[in-house]
Coordinates of C-alpha atoms and ligand atoms in Angstrom, one line a residue:
M20 CA 3.3 -15.1 21.6
I21 CA 3.9 -13.6 18.2
K22 CA 1.8 -11.0 17.3
S23 CA 0.8 -9.4 14.6
P24 CA 2.7 -6.4 13.6
R25 CA 1.5 -2.9 15.5
G26 CA -0.9 -1.5 13.3
T27 CA -1.5 -4.6 11.2
R28 CA -4.3 -6.7 11.8
D29 CA -6.5 -10.6 10.8
L30 CA -9.7 -10.1 8.8
L31 CA -10.9 -13.5 10.1
P32 CA -14.2 -15.3 9.2
P33 CA -17.0 -14.9 9.5
D34 CA -15.7 -11.3 8.6
T35 CA -14.5 -12.1 5.5
A36 CA -17.3 -12.3 4.6
L37 CA -18.2 -8.9 4.8
W38 CA -14.9 -8.2 3.2
N39 CA -16.1 -10.3 0.1
F40 CA -19.8 -8.9 0.0
V41 CA -18.5 -5.7 -0.3
E42 CA -16.1 -6.5 -2.7
A43 CA -18.2 -8.5 -5.2
T44 CA -20.8 -5.2 -5.0
V45 CA -17.4 -3.0 -6.2
R46 CA -17.2 -5.4 -9.2
D47 CA -20.6 -5.2 -9.9
V48 CA -21.2 -1.5 -9.6
F49 CA -17.6 -1.2 -12.0
R50 CA -18.5 -3.5 -14.6
V51 CA -21.8 -1.5 -15.4
Y52 CA -19.5 1.9 -15.2
N53 CA -17.1 0.2 -18.0
F54 CA -14.3 -0.1 -15.4
H55 CA -11.5 -2.5 -15.2
E56 CA -9.2 -4.0 -13.2
I57 CA -5.8 -3.3 -13.0
R58 CA -2.8 -5.0 -10.4
T59 CA 0.1 -2.9 -10.1
P60 CA 3.0 -4.4 -7.6
I61 CA 2.3 -4.0 -4.0
F62 CA 6.0 -2.0 -3.9
E63 CA 7.6 0.5 -5.6
S64 CA 10.8 2.6 -6.5
T65 CA 10.3 5.1 -3.4
E66 CA 11.4 7.6 -6.3
L67 CA 7.9 7.4 -7.7
F68 CA 5.6 8.9 -4.2
A69 CA 8.0 11.4 -4.1
R70 CA 7.8 13.6 -7.2
G71 CA 3.9 12.0 -7.7
V72 CA 2.6 11.9 -4.5
G73 CA 5.4 15.5 -3.3
E74 CA 8.1 15.4 -1.1
E75 CA 6.4 17.8 2.0
T76 CA 3.1 15.5 2.5
D77 CA 3.2 13.9 5.4
I78 CA 2.5 10.7 3.6
V79 CA 6.3 10.9 1.4
S80 CA 7.6 13.1 5.0
K81 CA 6.9 11.3 7.8
E82 CA 4.5 7.5 7.0
M83 CA 6.5 5.9 4.1
F84 CA 7.7 2.4 5.1
T85 CA 11.4 2.8 2.8
W86 CA 13.8 0.3 2.7
D87 CA 17.1 -0.8 0.5
D88 CA 17.3 -3.1 -1.4
G89 CA 19.9 -5.1 -3.2
N90 CA 23.7 -6.0 -2.2
S91 CA 24.8 -4.5 0.3
P92 CA 27.8 -2.5 -1.0
E93 CA 30.4 -2.7 1.1
M94 CA 29.8 -6.1 1.9
A95 CA 30.6 -6.5 -1.8
L96 CA 33.6 -4.4 -1.3
Q97 CA 34.9 -6.6 1.5
A98 CA 34.6 -10.1 -0.6
S99 CA 36.1 -9.0 -3.9
W100 CA 39.3 -7.3 -1.4
A101 CA 39.8 -10.2 0.1
A102 CA 40.0 -12.6 -3.3
Q103 CA 41.7 -10.1 -4.4
Y104 CA 44.4 -8.8 -2.4
Q105 CA 44.9 -11.7 0.3
N106 CA 48.2 -12.5 -1.2
K107 CA 49.8 -9.8 -1.4
Y108 CA 50.1 -10.0 2.4
D109 CA 51.5 -12.2 4.8
R110 CA 48.7 -12.0 7.0
I111 CA 45.9 -8.9 7.6
E112 CA 43.0 -8.5 10.3
P113 CA 40.2 -7.7 10.1
W114 CA 40.0 -3.9 12.1
V115 CA 37.6 -1.2 13.6
V116 CA 38.1 1.8 14.9
G117 CA 36.4 5.6 15.7
P118 CA 33.0 6.0 15.6
D119 CA 32.5 4.7 11.9
K120 CA 32.8 1.1 12.8
R121 CA 29.7 0.1 9.8
V122 CA 34.1 1.1 7.5
P123 CA 35.8 -2.1 8.3
F124 CA 39.4 -1.0 8.4
F125 CA 42.3 -4.2 7.4
L126 CA 45.8 -4.2 9.0
G127 CA 48.5 -5.4 6.6
H128 CA 51.6 -7.3 7.6
R129 CA 54.0 -8.0 4.7
E130 CA 58.2 -7.5 4.5
G131 CA 58.8 -4.0 6.0
G132 CA 55.6 -3.3 8.1
W133 CA 52.1 -2.7 7.9
T134 CA 49.7 -1.1 6.1
I135 CA 46.4 0.1 7.2
I136 CA 44.0 -0.6 4.3
K137 CA 40.3 1.1 4.2
L138 CA 37.6 -0.4 2.6
K139 CA 34.6 2.3 1.2
Y140 CA 32.6 1.9 -1.9
Y141 CA 31.8 5.5 -2.1
P142 CA 35.0 7.6 -0.7
D143 CA 35.4 11.1 -0.8
A144 CA 38.1 13.8 1.5
R145 CA 36.9 12.9 4.5
D146 CA 38.2 8.9 4.4
L147 CA 41.5 10.0 3.3
R148 CA 42.0 12.7 5.6
Q149 CA 40.8 9.9 8.2
L150 CA 43.1 7.6 6.8
E151 CA 45.9 10.0 7.4
E152 CA 44.9 11.2 11.4
L153 CA 45.5 7.9 12.0
A154 CA 49.2 7.3 10.1
T155 CA 50.4 10.1 11.9
A156 CA 49.7 8.1 15.7
E157 CA 50.9 5.0 17.3
F158 CA 48.2 3.8 17.7
D159 CA 47.7 0.1 19.4
G160 CA 46.7 -2.3 17.1
P161 CA 45.1 -5.5 17.4
G162 CA 46.2 -7.5 20.3
D163 CA 47.6 -4.5 22.1
R164 CA 50.5 -4.6 19.7
K165 CA 51.9 -1.5 19.1
I166 CA 52.3 0.0 15.4
S167 CA 54.4 2.9 14.7
K168 CA 54.3 4.6 10.7
P169 CA 52.1 1.7 8.9
T170 CA 51.9 2.8 5.0
L171 CA 48.2 3.7 4.2
A172 CA 45.9 2.6 1.5
I173 CA 41.9 2.6 0.2
A174 CA 40.3 0.3 -1.3
V175 CA 38.3 1.0 -3.8
P176 CA 36.5 -0.3 -6.6
E177 CA 37.8 1.0 -9.9
E178 CA 35.2 2.7 -10.9
A179 CA 36.3 5.7 -8.4
I180 CA 39.8 6.0 -8.5
P181 CA 40.2 8.7 -11.6
S182 CA 38.3 11.1 -8.1
L183 CA 41.3 9.6 -6.1
R184 CA 43.7 10.2 -7.6
E185 CA 44.3 14.0 -7.1
L186 CA 43.5 14.1 -3.2
A187 CA 45.2 10.8 -2.7
K188 CA 49.3 12.1 -2.4
D189 CA 50.5 9.0 0.2
I190 CA 48.0 6.6 -0.2
E191 CA 48.2 3.2 -2.1
I192 CA 45.4 2.8 -3.9
Q193 CA 43.9 -0.4 -3.7
P194 CA 41.0 -0.6 -7.0
V195 CA 38.8 -3.6 -6.5
K196 CA 36.7 -5.4 -9.6
I197 CA 33.5 -5.5 -8.0
P198 CA 31.7 -8.8 -9.6
D199 CA 29.1 -8.6 -12.3
W200 CA 26.4 -10.1 -9.2
F201 CA 26.4 -6.9 -7.6
E202 CA 23.4 -5.0 -7.6
P203 CA 23.6 -1.8 -6.2
P204 CA 21.1 -0.8 -4.0
R205 CA 17.8 0.5 -4.6
S206 CA 15.4 2.3 -2.6
L207 CA 12.2 1.0 -2.3
T208 CA 8.7 1.6 -0.8
L209 CA 5.3 0.0 0.2
R210 CA 2.9 1.5 -1.7
P211 CA 1.0 3.8 0.4
E212 CA -1.9 5.0 -1.7
N213 CA -2.5 3.5 -5.8
T214 CA -2.8 6.5 -7.9
A215 CA 1.4 7.2 -8.3
G216 CA 1.3 3.2 -9.2
V217 CA -1.3 3.5 -11.7
V218 CA 0.1 6.8 -12.9
R219 CA 3.3 5.1 -13.7
A220 CA 2.0 2.3 -15.3
Y221 CA 0.1 4.2 -17.5
I222 CA 3.9 5.8 -19.2
E223 CA 5.3 2.4 -18.5
H224 CA 3.0 1.2 -20.6
K225 CA 1.8 3.7 -23.4
L226 CA -1.8 3.1 -21.9
W227 CA -2.2 5.9 -24.0
D228 CA -3.1 4.9 -27.1
R229 CA -5.7 3.2 -25.6
G230 CA -7.9 6.4 -25.5
I231 CA -8.7 6.9 -21.7
N232 CA -8.0 4.2 -19.7
K233 CA -10.9 3.0 -16.9
L234 CA -9.4 0.9 -14.5
F235 CA -10.2 0.0 -11.0
Y236 CA -8.2 -2.1 -8.3
I237 CA -8.2 -3.2 -4.5
G238 CA -5.9 -3.5 -2.0
P239 CA -3.6 -2.7 0.2
Q240 CA -1.6 0.5 1.2
F241 CA 1.1 0.8 4.7
R242 CA 0.7 4.1 6.1
R243 CA 3.2 4.3 9.3
E244 CA 0.9 6.3 10.9
R245 CA -0.2 6.1 14.5
P246 CA -3.3 3.4 15.0
Q247 CA -6.3 4.1 16.0
K248 CA -10.0 2.8 14.7
G249 CA -10.6 3.5 11.2
R250 CA -6.5 3.9 11.0
Y251 CA -4.2 0.9 10.9
R252 CA -0.7 0.3 9.0
Q253 CA -1.7 -1.9 6.4
F254 CA -5.1 -0.6 5.3
Y255 CA -7.1 -0.9 2.3
Q256 CA -8.2 0.2 -0.8
I257 CA -10.8 0.3 -3.2
G258 CA -10.1 3.4 -6.0
A259 CA -10.0 3.9 -9.3
E260 CA -8.9 6.4 -12.2
V261 CA -9.9 7.4 -15.3
I262 CA -7.1 8.6 -17.2
G263 CA -6.4 9.5 -21.0
P264 CA -4.9 12.1 -23.0
A265 CA -7.0 14.8 -23.4
T266 CA -8.0 14.3 -27.2
A267 CA -10.0 11.1 -25.6
G268 CA -11.5 13.6 -22.9
S269 CA -10.4 12.5 -19.8
Q270 CA -10.1 16.7 -19.1
S271 CA -13.9 17.6 -19.5
P272 CA -16.1 17.5 -16.4
A273 CA -18.2 15.0 -17.1
R274 CA -15.3 12.9 -16.3
D275 CA -15.3 13.7 -12.4
A276 CA -19.6 14.2 -12.4
E277 CA -19.5 10.5 -14.0
I278 CA -16.9 9.8 -10.8
L279 CA -18.8 11.4 -8.5
E280 CA -22.3 9.4 -9.2
L281 CA -20.3 6.0 -9.1
L282 CA -19.0 6.9 -6.0
A283 CA -23.2 7.4 -4.9
T284 CA -24.5 4.6 -6.6
L285 CA -21.5 2.2 -4.6
L286 CA -21.9 3.7 -1.9
D287 CA -25.7 3.1 -2.3
R288 CA -25.5 -0.2 -3.4
V289 CA -23.4 -1.7 -1.2
G290 CA -26.0 -1.0 1.9
I291 CA -24.3 2.8 2.8
T292 CA -26.8 6.0 3.6
G293 CA -25.8 8.8 4.7
W294 CA -22.5 9.6 3.6
T295 CA -21.6 13.6 2.7
L296 CA -19.6 14.3 -0.4
E297 CA -17.2 17.5 0.4
L298 CA -16.4 19.6 -2.8
N299 CA -13.7 21.4 -3.4
S300 CA -12.1 22.9 -6.7
V301 CA -8.4 23.4 -6.1
G302 CA -7.2 24.8 -9.0
C303 CA -4.5 24.2 -11.4
P304 CA -0.9 24.6 -11.1
A305 CA -0.6 28.5 -12.0
D306 CA -4.0 29.5 -9.5
R307 CA -2.0 27.7 -6.7
A308 CA 1.0 29.7 -7.3
R309 CA -1.0 32.9 -6.4
F310 CA -2.8 31.0 -3.4
N311 CA 0.7 29.6 -2.3
E312 CA 1.5 33.4 -1.7
A313 CA -1.3 35.7 -0.5
L314 CA -0.6 31.8 2.7
R315 CA 2.8 32.6 3.4
Q316 CA 1.9 37.3 3.3
A317 CA -2.0 35.7 5.8
L318 CA 0.7 32.5 7.7
A319 CA 4.4 35.7 8.1
P320 CA 3.0 37.2 11.0
V321 CA 1.6 34.6 13.1
V322 CA 3.1 31.4 11.8
D323 CA 6.1 31.1 14.9
K324 CA 2.9 30.7 17.1
M325 CA 2.2 27.4 14.5
C326 CA 3.2 23.9 15.7
A327 CA 7.4 23.1 14.2
D328 CA 5.2 21.1 11.2
C329 CA 3.3 24.5 10.1
Q330 CA 6.4 26.8 10.3
R331 CA 8.6 24.7 7.8
R332 CA 5.7 24.5 5.6
A333 CA 4.9 28.3 5.3
V334 CA 7.8 28.0 3.4
T335 CA 7.7 25.3 2.2
N336 CA 4.8 24.8 1.0
P337 CA 2.4 26.8 2.5
L338 CA -0.5 25.5 1.4
R339 CA 0.5 21.8 3.1
V340 CA -0.9 24.2 6.3
F341 CA -4.6 22.8 6.4
D342 CA -2.8 19.1 7.0
C343 CA -2.1 20.6 10.6
K344 CA -4.2 18.3 13.5
V345 CA -2.6 20.2 16.6
P346 CA -5.8 21.3 17.6
E347 CA -4.2 25.1 18.8
D348 CA -3.6 26.2 15.7
Q349 CA -7.4 25.7 14.1
P350 CA -8.0 28.8 14.7
I351 CA -5.3 30.4 13.0
I352 CA -6.2 28.2 9.6
D353 CA -9.9 29.4 9.9
T354 CA -8.5 32.9 8.7
L355 CA -6.9 32.1 6.4
P356 CA -8.0 32.4 2.3
T357 CA -9.4 29.6 0.8
I358 CA -8.1 28.8 -3.0
N359 CA -11.7 29.8 -4.2
Q360 CA -10.9 33.2 -4.3
F361 CA -8.1 32.4 -6.3
L362 CA -9.4 30.0 -9.4
D363 CA -8.4 31.2 -13.2
D364 CA -11.6 31.3 -15.9
D365 CA -11.4 26.9 -17.2
C366 CA -11.4 25.9 -13.8
R367 CA -14.1 28.0 -12.5
L368 CA -16.2 26.3 -15.6
H369 CA -15.2 22.9 -14.8
Y370 CA -16.8 23.5 -11.4
E371 CA -19.9 25.1 -12.3
A372 CA -19.8 22.5 -14.8
V373 CA -19.6 19.0 -12.2
K374 CA -21.7 20.8 -10.1
Q375 CA -24.8 21.4 -12.6
I376 CA -24.2 17.5 -14.2
L377 CA -24.4 16.8 -10.6
N378 CA -27.4 19.2 -10.0
A379 CA -29.1 17.1 -12.7
V380 CA -28.0 13.6 -11.4
E381 CA -29.7 14.8 -8.3
I382 CA -26.0 13.8 -5.9
P383 CA -26.5 16.4 -3.6
Y384 CA -22.8 17.9 -1.9
V385 CA -21.9 20.3 0.2
E386 CA -19.1 22.3 -0.5
N387 CA -15.9 23.1 1.2
P388 CA -13.7 26.3 0.2
R389 CA -11.0 24.7 3.0
L390 CA -10.5 20.5 1.0
V391 CA -7.3 21.3 -0.3
R392 CA -7.0 16.9 0.7
G393 CA -3.0 15.8 0.9
L394 CA -1.5 14.6 -1.6
D395 CA 0.7 17.5 -4.0
Y396 CA -0.8 15.6 -6.9
Y397 CA -4.7 17.4 -6.8
T398 CA -5.6 19.9 -9.6
K399 CA -9.3 21.8 -9.9
T400 CA -11.5 19.6 -8.3
A401 CA -11.6 17.2 -5.0
F402 CA -13.4 16.0 -2.9
E403 CA -13.8 13.5 0.7
F404 CA -17.6 11.5 0.9
T405 CA -17.6 11.1 4.9
H406 CA -19.7 9.6 7.9
G407 CA -21.6 10.4 10.4
S408 CA -20.6 7.4 12.2
L409 CA -16.7 7.2 11.6
G410 CA -15.8 9.6 15.0
A411 CA -12.7 11.2 14.4
Q412 CA -11.2 9.0 11.1
N413 CA -14.4 10.1 9.1
A414 CA -13.5 10.8 5.8
I415 CA -14.6 7.3 4.0
L416 CA -13.0 8.5 1.2
G417 CA -11.2 10.9 -1.9
G418 CA -10.4 11.5 -5.2
G419 CA -9.6 14.2 -6.9
R420 CA -8.3 15.1 -10.3
Y421 CA -4.4 15.4 -11.2
D422 CA -4.3 16.8 -14.8
G423 CA -0.1 16.8 -14.4
L424 CA 0.5 13.5 -12.7
S425 CA 1.7 12.3 -15.7
E426 CA 4.5 14.6 -16.4
A427 CA 5.6 15.1 -13.0
L428 CA 6.4 11.3 -13.5
G429 CA 8.0 12.1 -16.8
G430 CA 5.1 10.8 -19.0
P431 CA 3.7 13.1 -21.9
P432 CA 0.2 15.4 -20.2
A433 CA -2.5 12.9 -19.3
P434 CA -5.4 14.3 -17.2
G435 CA -6.9 12.8 -15.3
I436 CA -9.7 12.0 -11.9
G437 CA -9.8 9.6 -9.7
F438 CA -10.3 8.4 -5.9
A439 CA -9.7 5.8 -3.3
I440 CA -12.2 4.4 -1.0
G441 CA -11.0 2.9 2.6
E442 CA -12.3 0.1 2.5
D443 CA -10.9 -1.2 6.7
R444 CA -13.4 2.3 7.4
L445 CA -16.2 1.5 4.3
V446 CA -16.5 -2.2 6.4
L447 CA -16.4 -0.4 9.3
S448 CA -19.9 2.3 8.7
L449 CA -21.7 -0.6 7.4
T450 CA -25.2 -1.4 9.4
A451 CA -25.2 -4.9 7.6
T452 CA -23.0 -7.6 9.6
A453 CA -21.2 -10.6 8.7
E454 CA -24.2 -12.4 9.2
S455 CA -26.2 -11.2 7.1
V456 CA -24.8 -11.6 4.1
L457 CA -22.6 -15.3 4.8
R458 CA -23.4 -18.8 3.4
K459 CA -24.1 -21.2 5.4
P460 CA -23.8 -24.6 4.4
D461 CA -27.3 -26.4 2.7
V462 CA -26.5 -29.4 3.9
Y463 CA -23.7 -31.6 6.8
V464 CA -23.6 -35.3 4.7
A465 CA -22.9 -37.0 8.0
P466 CA -21.3 -40.6 7.0
L467 CA -22.6 -43.5 9.5
G468 CA -21.0 -46.9 9.5
P469 CA -17.3 -48.0 9.1
G470 CA -16.6 -47.7 5.7
M471 CA -19.1 -44.7 4.7
D472 CA -16.3 -41.8 4.4
R473 CA -15.7 -42.7 0.7
E474 CA -19.5 -43.1 0.1
A475 CA -20.5 -40.3 1.7
A476 CA -17.8 -38.2 -0.2
R477 CA -19.1 -39.4 -3.3
V478 CA -22.4 -38.5 -2.8
A479 CA -21.0 -34.5 -1.3
R480 CA -19.0 -33.9 -4.6
E481 CA -22.8 -34.7 -6.6
L482 CA -23.9 -32.2 -4.4
R483 CA -21.8 -29.6 -5.3
R484 CA -21.3 -29.9 -8.3
H485 CA -25.1 -28.7 -8.1
D486 CA -23.5 -25.4 -6.4
L487 CA -24.8 -26.5 -2.7
V488 CA -22.6 -25.7 0.4
V489 CA -21.5 -28.2 2.0
E490 CA -19.8 -29.9 4.5
L491 CA -18.6 -33.1 5.5
G492 CA -18.1 -35.4 8.4
D493 CA -16.2 -38.5 8.8
E494 CA -17.1 -41.8 10.1
S495 CA -15.3 -42.0 12.8
F496 CA -18.1 -39.8 14.6
R497 CA -20.6 -42.7 15.9
K498 CA -23.4 -41.3 17.6
L499 CA -25.7 -39.6 15.2
K500 CA -26.1 -37.0 17.7
K501 CA -22.5 -36.1 17.3
S502 CA -23.2 -35.1 14.4
F503 CA -26.4 -33.6 14.8
E504 CA -24.3 -31.1 17.0
A505 CA -21.3 -30.3 14.2
A506 CA -24.2 -30.0 11.3
D507 CA -25.9 -27.2 14.4
K508 CA -22.8 -25.9 15.7
I509 CA -22.1 -24.8 12.0
G510 CA -25.6 -23.8 11.0
A511 CA -26.5 -26.2 8.4
R512 CA -29.8 -26.4 7.1
Y513 CA -29.8 -30.1 6.2
L514 CA -28.2 -33.1 8.1
L515 CA -28.3 -35.8 4.5
I516 CA -27.6 -39.8 6.4
V517 CA -24.9 -42.3 4.4
G518 CA -25.5 -45.6 6.2
E519 CA -25.4 -48.6 4.7
N520 CA -29.0 -49.6 4.1
E521 CA -29.4 -45.8 2.8
V522 CA -26.4 -47.2 -0.4
A523 CA -27.7 -49.7 -0.5
A524 CA -30.9 -48.4 -1.0
N525 CA -30.2 -45.2 -3.1
A526 CA -31.8 -43.5 -0.8
F527 CA -30.8 -41.4 1.6
A528 CA -32.7 -40.1 5.3
L529 CA -32.2 -36.0 5.3
K530 CA -33.3 -34.4 8.1
H531 CA -35.0 -30.4 7.9
L532 CA -33.2 -28.7 11.1
A533 CA -34.9 -26.5 12.3
S534 CA -38.3 -28.7 10.9
G535 CA -36.9 -31.3 12.1
E536 CA -38.8 -33.7 9.6
Q537 CA -37.1 -36.5 7.9
V538 CA -37.3 -37.5 4.4
T539 CA -35.5 -40.6 2.2
V540 CA -35.2 -38.6 -0.8
P541 CA -33.8 -41.2 -3.6
R542 CA -30.1 -40.2 -5.0
A543 CA -30.8 -37.9 -8.2
E544 CA -33.7 -36.3 -6.3
L545 CA -31.3 -35.0 -3.3
P546 CA -30.5 -31.6 -5.1
Q547 CA -33.6 -30.4 -6.2
R548 CA -34.9 -31.2 -2.7
I549 CA -32.6 -29.5 -1.0
T550 CA -32.3 -26.8 -3.3
Q551 CA -36.6 -26.4 -3.1
Q552 CA -37.0 -25.5 1.0
K553 CA -35.2 -22.9 3.0
Ligands
HAM618 P1 -6.2 9.0 0.5 O1 -7.1 10.5 1.1 O2 -5.1 9.4 0.8 O3 -6.5 9.6 -0.8 O4 -7.1 8.0 1.0 C1 -8.3 7.8 0.1 C2 -8.9 6.7 1.6 O5 -8.0 5.6 2.0 C3 -9.2 8.1 2.7 O6 -10.3 8.5 2.0 C4 -9.2 6.4 3.5 O7 -10.4 6.0 4.4 C5 -8.6 5.7 3.2 N1 -6.9 6.1 4.4 C6 -6.2 6.6 3.9 N2 -5.6 6.6 5.2 C7 -6.0 5.5 5.8 C8 -5.6 4.6 7.3 N3 -4.1 4.7 7.4 N4 -6.4 3.2 7.9 C9 -7.5 3.1 7.5 N5 -7.7 3.8 5.8 C10 -6.9 5.3 5.6 C11 -5.6 9.0 -1.5 O8 -5.6 8.0 -1.2 C12 -5.7 9.0 -3.2 N6 -5.3 8.1 -3.7 C13 -7.0 8.6 -3.6 C14 -7.0 9.2 -5.2 C15 -6.8 8.5 -6.6 N7 -7.1 10.5 -5.9 C16 -7.4 10.2 -7.5 N8 -7.0 9.1 -7.2

């Protein structure tokens, strides 16, 4: 049996009803806050995440699904070489030697002996040395043929020739013209998060012309994590980003507070109670540099007792030590300085202003000076909402400000703030069940007798036009009992009988399944009658 890949899952009815309820509700909330939807690609250039999210983060260094897209350069070279050089030899034999079996050699024979030909798209000095070593020995060629003192050739794309000329002395260089269809490979990655993609789109489409952009998205994200409850390799995020030029007000603490208030409303509307908003300020890059320096000093005497990841982080990006999940390291991490001691006046005032607005709109929060978030782009406000029912993976959502991200991606200054909700976790922490949001069929239409399928189809079509949920049976159910069972199984409210007599009279037997009450209703009155009674 073929199963879904590790860390992925199928969402099936009736659970999907709960997902749709959540998504419809959040769309309503986004509308009243004047956010508009953005849809960006599910995969992007790997470089976007490396530069945006940060090379040292767990997400980029360990968890991305990355692949090379485009034509294999060696294949392109091989095919082109064969087309251009085959008539220079009376025979050509493919040959692989040594550990580097991926790079093909060919043996070409013509009058005067054999030539060893190496094909290499990106040649360097090592390739030439490897060829020269082969030439000195006598060796067993294909079919146990002894080959001695062959001549040497290297086949490379035309563009690579200038760099080789100096290096290759007794080696013939065979220029290969690479055809136009060849697309050089490019590294792509399934998006592990959507902020970098949104900011890329902001830059690509010059969205600053629109002033402040209030954008939301709903969609899958991919991280190669160890799966457990609430943690998947394909998971879904509902997120939003507010981004624009500073002149449009994108830097204001009012934006931070509005995002947090929106989130409180959103969780409330979806039906989640008992969340905790954890709040912090991670400062600006200058604060972070001072903080990182203090961390480096604090870590120096203890880092050799920490895990290998922390030892690396302590050198490259000490802030990331706070992402460590190794239990033995936690007592050490607890002794480290916190960022709030390093905030400059601007960052401190910004943080104070955010808190004052939150107090005014009565959104409760808990300050957590150790909250640094696992992505490098954050500045100033950083936050998470946690929920007790979720166990180890208790962060239902996270977000913060990223005032330097656009510039890090080559765009103009564009302060921004946003969040992403883990939709899987949101659904897990809902007390509502799929049953409570599922709309059951209003009526089961049961054709009775031969030729009644087409009459039943007409009636069903009329009822559906009135927005009634209709399940349509078929005339192969000879006995009405079978239709009743089917209607019962799907939880329909009514059963409507479409038989020859009913069609002739243009009035139909309508049975309310819970009470058993049956009435005959003229065709034109059916929609109204079905809508009336629960
Ligand atoms: P994040 O904290 O990496 O932030 O992810 C946000 C939320 O996505 C988490 O709080 C969690 O609920 C959910 N999540 C993350 N990984 C998984 C997983 N493997 N399985 C299930 N749920 C998961 C970001 O992604 C930022 N882009 C948020 C943001 C937007 N910051 C500013 N704007």
